[in-house]
Amino acid sequence: MTWIKLNVGGKMFETQLSTLTAYPTSTLAKMFKSDLMHNNPVHDGVYCLDSDPQCFQHILSWLRYGTVSIPNTLDKKMVMMTAKHLGLDDMAKQLEKECSGKGAMTDWMKLNVGGTMFETSRATLTSHPTSSLARMFEPNSNLPPATITLDGVYQIDACPLSFAVILNWLRYRHLMLGQVRAEDVMPVADYFGLEKLQALLTKHIQKEAEANSKVLTCMEDGVDRLEDVLQQLQGELGGMQDKMDDMKIEVAGVATGLEDLWRIKCEVANIASIMK
């Protein structure tokens, strides 16, 4: 078993010679068979290969296991071009087929947005073609979401409540806010480059502002009318107070008259008793 050390674009790799020559007709295998890699090797026997180390890492895995497994953070076209350059036509054809994107729009996507799970189709996420959200999830995207978990869940750092509104708009093209404020959705729509949704949110905010302005005007008018009524009531109560004062004087006068009548009655009674 011959063990080979490789310096690929500045990154060290180690593998068996049989792995590198697994496809004898490839350019990579012929390099080793004809000793083309001995371009003044260093003293420790390291072979040098001018290639992208990230792409070569996945090519080496394919040579070992026969399986292509490339994360979304790496452009498959770059790996495909590297495979073609090394004469690995089988791998290049397999990647080219994947890069064609046939049937990819029907893919079912799982997203973790701010800790809340969402599921939808790729077609929904890319239904606004000019948005950055569409560019993130289009087949063979050069702008994928920042991270993807091992079980294929895309992680997006955004407000889940606002994203739910955005997702429903992408599905139905109707603004379904529920308990969410349009002002809270606006910055998220702007972040994902959804211009049409932004315009719709702007109109909604303007309508809400106009409606609130009308309500405020009605409330102000109501307050003014209430003040007028209170002032009128205050005036009427003042008039009633004056009348009450007059009635008190009149009642006091009546009481005095009654006392006088009582005295007269007593005097008459006295005179009557004397005359008897």
Coordinates of C-alpha atoms in Angstrom, one line a residue:
M1 CA 0.0 0.0 0.0
T2 CA 1.5 3.3 -1.2
W3 CA 0.6 6.3 0.9
I4 CA 0.6 9.7 -0.9
K5 CA 0.9 13.2 0.6
L6 CA -0.6 16.0 -1.5
N7 CA -0.4 19.8 -1.2
V8 CA -3.6 21.0 -3.0
G9 CA -3.7 24.8 -3.2
G10 CA -1.9 25.1 0.1
K11 CA -3.9 22.4 2.0
M12 CA -2.4 19.1 2.9
F13 CA -4.2 15.8 2.0
E14 CA -3.1 12.2 2.6
T15 CA -4.6 9.1 0.8
Q16 CA -3.6 5.9 -1.0
L17 CA -2.2 5.8 -4.5
S18 CA -4.9 3.3 -5.3
T19 CA -7.6 5.9 -4.5
L20 CA -6.0 8.5 -6.8
T21 CA -5.8 6.0 -9.6
A22 CA -9.2 4.4 -9.1
Y23 CA -10.2 5.7 -12.6
P24 CA -7.2 4.7 -14.7
T25 CA -8.3 6.8 -17.8
S26 CA -8.6 10.0 -15.8
T27 CA -6.0 12.8 -16.0
L28 CA -5.5 12.5 -12.2
A29 CA -4.6 8.8 -12.5
K30 CA -2.3 9.4 -15.5
M31 CA -0.5 12.1 -13.6
F32 CA 0.6 9.6 -11.0
K33 CA 1.3 6.8 -13.4
S34 CA 3.6 9.0 -15.5
D35 CA 5.0 10.7 -12.4
L36 CA 3.9 14.1 -13.6
M37 CA 3.3 15.1 -10.0
H38 CA 7.1 15.1 -9.3
N39 CA 7.5 18.7 -10.2
N40 CA 10.5 19.2 -7.9
P41 CA 8.8 17.7 -4.8
V42 CA 10.0 18.8 -1.4
H43 CA 12.3 16.5 0.6
D44 CA 9.4 14.9 2.5
G45 CA 7.8 13.6 -0.7
V46 CA 4.8 15.9 -0.8
Y47 CA 3.2 16.1 -4.2
C48 CA 1.8 19.5 -5.3
L49 CA -1.5 20.0 -7.2
D50 CA -2.7 23.4 -8.3
S51 CA -6.4 23.0 -7.5
D52 CA -9.1 24.4 -5.2
P53 CA -8.7 22.5 -1.9
Q54 CA -12.4 22.6 -1.0
C55 CA -13.4 21.1 -4.3
F56 CA -10.6 18.5 -4.2
Q57 CA -11.8 17.4 -0.7
H58 CA -15.2 16.3 -2.2
I59 CA -13.5 14.8 -5.2
L60 CA -11.3 12.7 -2.9
S61 CA -14.4 11.6 -1.0
W62 CA -16.0 10.5 -4.3
L63 CA -12.9 8.6 -5.3
R64 CA -13.0 6.8 -1.9
Y65 CA -16.8 6.1 -1.6
G66 CA -18.3 6.7 -5.0
T67 CA -20.8 9.1 -3.5
V68 CA -21.2 12.9 -4.1
S69 CA -22.2 14.9 -1.0
I70 CA -21.6 18.6 -1.5
P71 CA -23.0 21.2 1.0
N72 CA -25.1 24.1 -0.3
T73 CA -22.4 26.4 0.9
L74 CA -20.1 25.2 -1.9
D75 CA -20.9 25.9 -5.6
K76 CA -21.4 22.5 -7.3
K77 CA -20.3 24.0 -10.6
M78 CA -16.8 24.7 -9.2
V79 CA -16.6 21.1 -8.1
M80 CA -17.8 20.0 -11.5
M81 CA -15.2 22.1 -13.3
T82 CA -12.5 20.7 -11.1
A83 CA -13.6 17.1 -11.8
K84 CA -13.5 17.8 -15.5
H85 CA -10.1 19.3 -15.2
L86 CA -8.9 16.1 -13.5
G87 CA -10.6 14.0 -16.1
L88 CA -13.1 12.5 -13.8
D89 CA -15.9 12.4 -16.4
D90 CA -18.3 10.2 -14.4
M91 CA -18.3 12.6 -11.4
A92 CA -18.6 15.6 -13.7
K93 CA -21.6 14.1 -15.5
Q94 CA -23.3 13.3 -12.2
L95 CA -22.7 16.9 -10.9
E96 CA -23.9 18.4 -14.3
K97 CA -27.1 16.4 -13.9
E98 CA -27.6 17.8 -10.4
C99 CA -26.8 21.3 -11.6
S100 CA -29.4 21.2 -14.3
G101 CA -32.0 21.7 -11.5
K102 CA -34.7 19.6 -13.1
G103 CA -37.6 19.0 -10.8
A104 CA -35.9 21.1 -8.1
M105 CA -38.7 23.6 -7.9
T106 CA -41.0 20.9 -6.4
D107 CA -38.5 20.3 -3.5
W108 CA -40.1 20.5 -0.1
M109 CA -38.0 22.8 2.1
K110 CA -37.7 22.9 5.9
L111 CA -36.7 26.3 7.5
N112 CA -35.9 27.2 11.0
V113 CA -36.6 31.0 11.2
G114 CA -35.7 32.5 14.6
G115 CA -36.5 29.2 16.3
T116 CA -39.8 28.5 14.6
M117 CA -40.1 25.7 12.0
F118 CA -41.7 26.4 8.6
E119 CA -42.2 24.0 5.7
T120 CA -43.0 25.0 2.1
S121 CA -42.0 24.3 -1.5
R122 CA -39.0 25.8 -3.2
A123 CA -41.4 27.2 -5.8
T124 CA -43.1 29.3 -3.1
L125 CA -39.8 30.7 -1.8
T126 CA -38.7 31.6 -5.3
S127 CA -42.0 33.0 -6.5
H128 CA -40.6 36.6 -6.4
P129 CA -37.7 36.0 -8.7
T130 CA -35.9 39.4 -8.2
S131 CA -35.8 39.0 -4.4
S132 CA -32.8 37.9 -2.4
L133 CA -35.0 35.2 -0.8
A134 CA -35.5 33.7 -4.3
R135 CA -31.8 33.9 -5.0
M136 CA -31.1 32.0 -1.7
F137 CA -33.3 29.1 -2.6
E138 CA -33.1 28.8 -6.4
P139 CA -31.5 25.6 -7.7
N140 CA -27.7 25.8 -7.6
S141 CA -27.8 29.2 -5.8
N142 CA -24.6 31.1 -5.3
L143 CA -26.3 32.9 -2.3
P144 CA -27.6 30.1 -0.1
P145 CA -28.8 30.7 3.5
A146 CA -26.0 31.0 6.0
T147 CA -26.3 27.5 7.5
I148 CA -28.0 24.2 7.0
T149 CA -28.2 21.5 9.5
L150 CA -27.3 17.9 9.0
D151 CA -30.9 16.9 8.6
G152 CA -31.4 19.5 5.8
V153 CA -33.1 22.3 7.7
Y154 CA -32.2 25.8 6.5
Q155 CA -31.5 28.2 9.4
I156 CA -32.5 31.9 8.9
D157 CA -32.0 34.6 11.5
A158 CA -35.3 36.6 11.1
C159 CA -38.5 37.3 13.0
P160 CA -40.7 34.3 12.7
L161 CA -44.0 36.3 13.0
S162 CA -43.0 38.6 10.2
F163 CA -41.7 35.7 8.1
A164 CA -45.1 33.9 8.5
V165 CA -46.8 37.0 6.9
I166 CA -44.2 37.0 4.1
L167 CA -44.6 33.2 3.5
N168 CA -48.4 33.6 3.2
W169 CA -48.0 36.5 0.8
L170 CA -45.7 34.4 -1.4
R171 CA -48.3 31.6 -1.4
Y172 CA -51.5 33.6 -2.0
R173 CA -50.4 37.2 -2.9
H174 CA -52.7 38.5 -0.2
L175 CA -51.6 40.5 2.9
M176 CA -52.6 38.4 5.9
L177 CA -51.3 40.2 9.0
G178 CA -53.4 38.7 11.8
Q179 CA -52.0 40.2 15.0
V180 CA -48.7 41.3 13.4
R181 CA -48.2 45.0 12.7
A182 CA -47.3 46.0 9.1
E183 CA -44.5 48.2 10.5
D184 CA -42.8 45.1 12.0
V185 CA -43.0 43.2 8.7
M186 CA -41.6 46.0 6.6
P187 CA -37.9 45.7 7.6
V188 CA -38.0 41.9 7.1
A189 CA -39.6 42.3 3.6
D190 CA -36.9 44.9 2.9
Y191 CA -34.1 42.5 4.0
F192 CA -35.4 39.8 1.6
G193 CA -35.8 42.3 -1.2
L194 CA -39.6 41.8 -1.6
E195 CA -40.4 45.1 -3.4
K196 CA -44.0 44.3 -4.2
L197 CA -44.8 43.3 -0.6
Q198 CA -43.1 46.5 0.6
A199 CA -45.4 48.6 -1.6
L200 CA -48.4 46.7 -0.3
L201 CA -47.3 47.2 3.3
T202 CA -46.7 50.9 2.7
K203 CA -50.3 51.3 1.3
H204 CA -51.6 49.4 4.3
I205 CA -49.7 51.6 6.8
Q206 CA -50.9 54.7 5.0
K207 CA -54.5 53.5 5.2
E208 CA -54.1 52.7 8.9
A209 CA -52.6 56.2 9.4
E210 CA -55.6 57.8 7.6
A211 CA -58.1 55.8 9.6
N212 CA -56.4 56.6 12.8
S213 CA -56.3 60.3 11.8
K214 CA -60.1 60.2 11.2
V215 CA -60.7 58.5 14.6
L216 CA -58.5 61.1 16.3
T217 CA -60.5 63.9 14.6
C218 CA -63.8 62.4 15.6
M219 CA -62.5 62.0 19.2
E220 CA -61.4 65.7 19.2
D221 CA -64.7 66.8 17.9
G222 CA -66.5 64.7 20.5
V223 CA -64.3 66.3 23.3
D224 CA -65.2 69.8 22.0
R225 CA -68.9 69.0 22.0
L226 CA -68.7 67.5 25.5
E227 CA -67.0 70.6 26.7
D228 CA -69.8 72.7 25.2
V229 CA -72.4 70.5 26.9
L230 CA -70.6 70.7 30.3
Q231 CA -70.3 74.5 30.0
Q232 CA -74.1 74.7 29.3
L233 CA -74.8 72.4 32.2
Q234 CA -72.6 74.5 34.4
G235 CA -74.5 77.6 33.4
E236 CA -77.9 76.0 34.0
L237 CA -76.7 74.7 37.4
G238 CA -75.6 78.2 38.3
G239 CA -79.1 79.5 37.4
M240 CA -80.7 76.8 39.5
Q241 CA -78.4 77.8 42.4
D242 CA -79.6 81.4 42.2
K243 CA -83.3 80.2 42.1
M244 CA -82.6 78.1 45.2
D245 CA -81.2 81.1 47.0
D246 CA -84.3 83.1 46.1
M247 CA -86.6 80.3 47.3
K248 CA -84.7 80.1 50.6
I249 CA -85.4 83.9 51.1
E250 CA -89.0 83.4 50.3
V251 CA -89.3 80.4 52.6
A252 CA -87.6 82.4 55.4
G253 CA -90.2 85.2 54.8
V254 CA -93.1 82.8 55.1
A255 CA -91.7 81.4 58.3
T256 CA -91.5 84.9 59.8
G257 CA -95.1 85.5 58.7
L258 CA -96.3 82.4 60.4
E259 CA -94.6 83.4 63.6
D260 CA -96.4 86.8 63.5
L261 CA -99.7 85.0 62.9
W262 CA -99.0 82.8 65.9
R263 CA -98.4 85.8 68.1
I264 CA -101.6 87.5 66.9
K265 CA -103.6 84.4 67.6
C266 CA -102.1 84.2 71.1
E267 CA -103.0 87.9 71.7
V268 CA -106.6 87.4 70.5
A269 CA -107.0 84.4 72.8
N270 CA -105.7 86.5 75.8
I271 CA -108.1 89.3 75.0
A272 CA -111.0 86.9 74.7
S273 CA -110.3 85.4 78.1
I274 CA -110.2 88.9 79.7
M275 CA -113.5 89.9 78.3
K276 CA -115.2 86.9 79.7

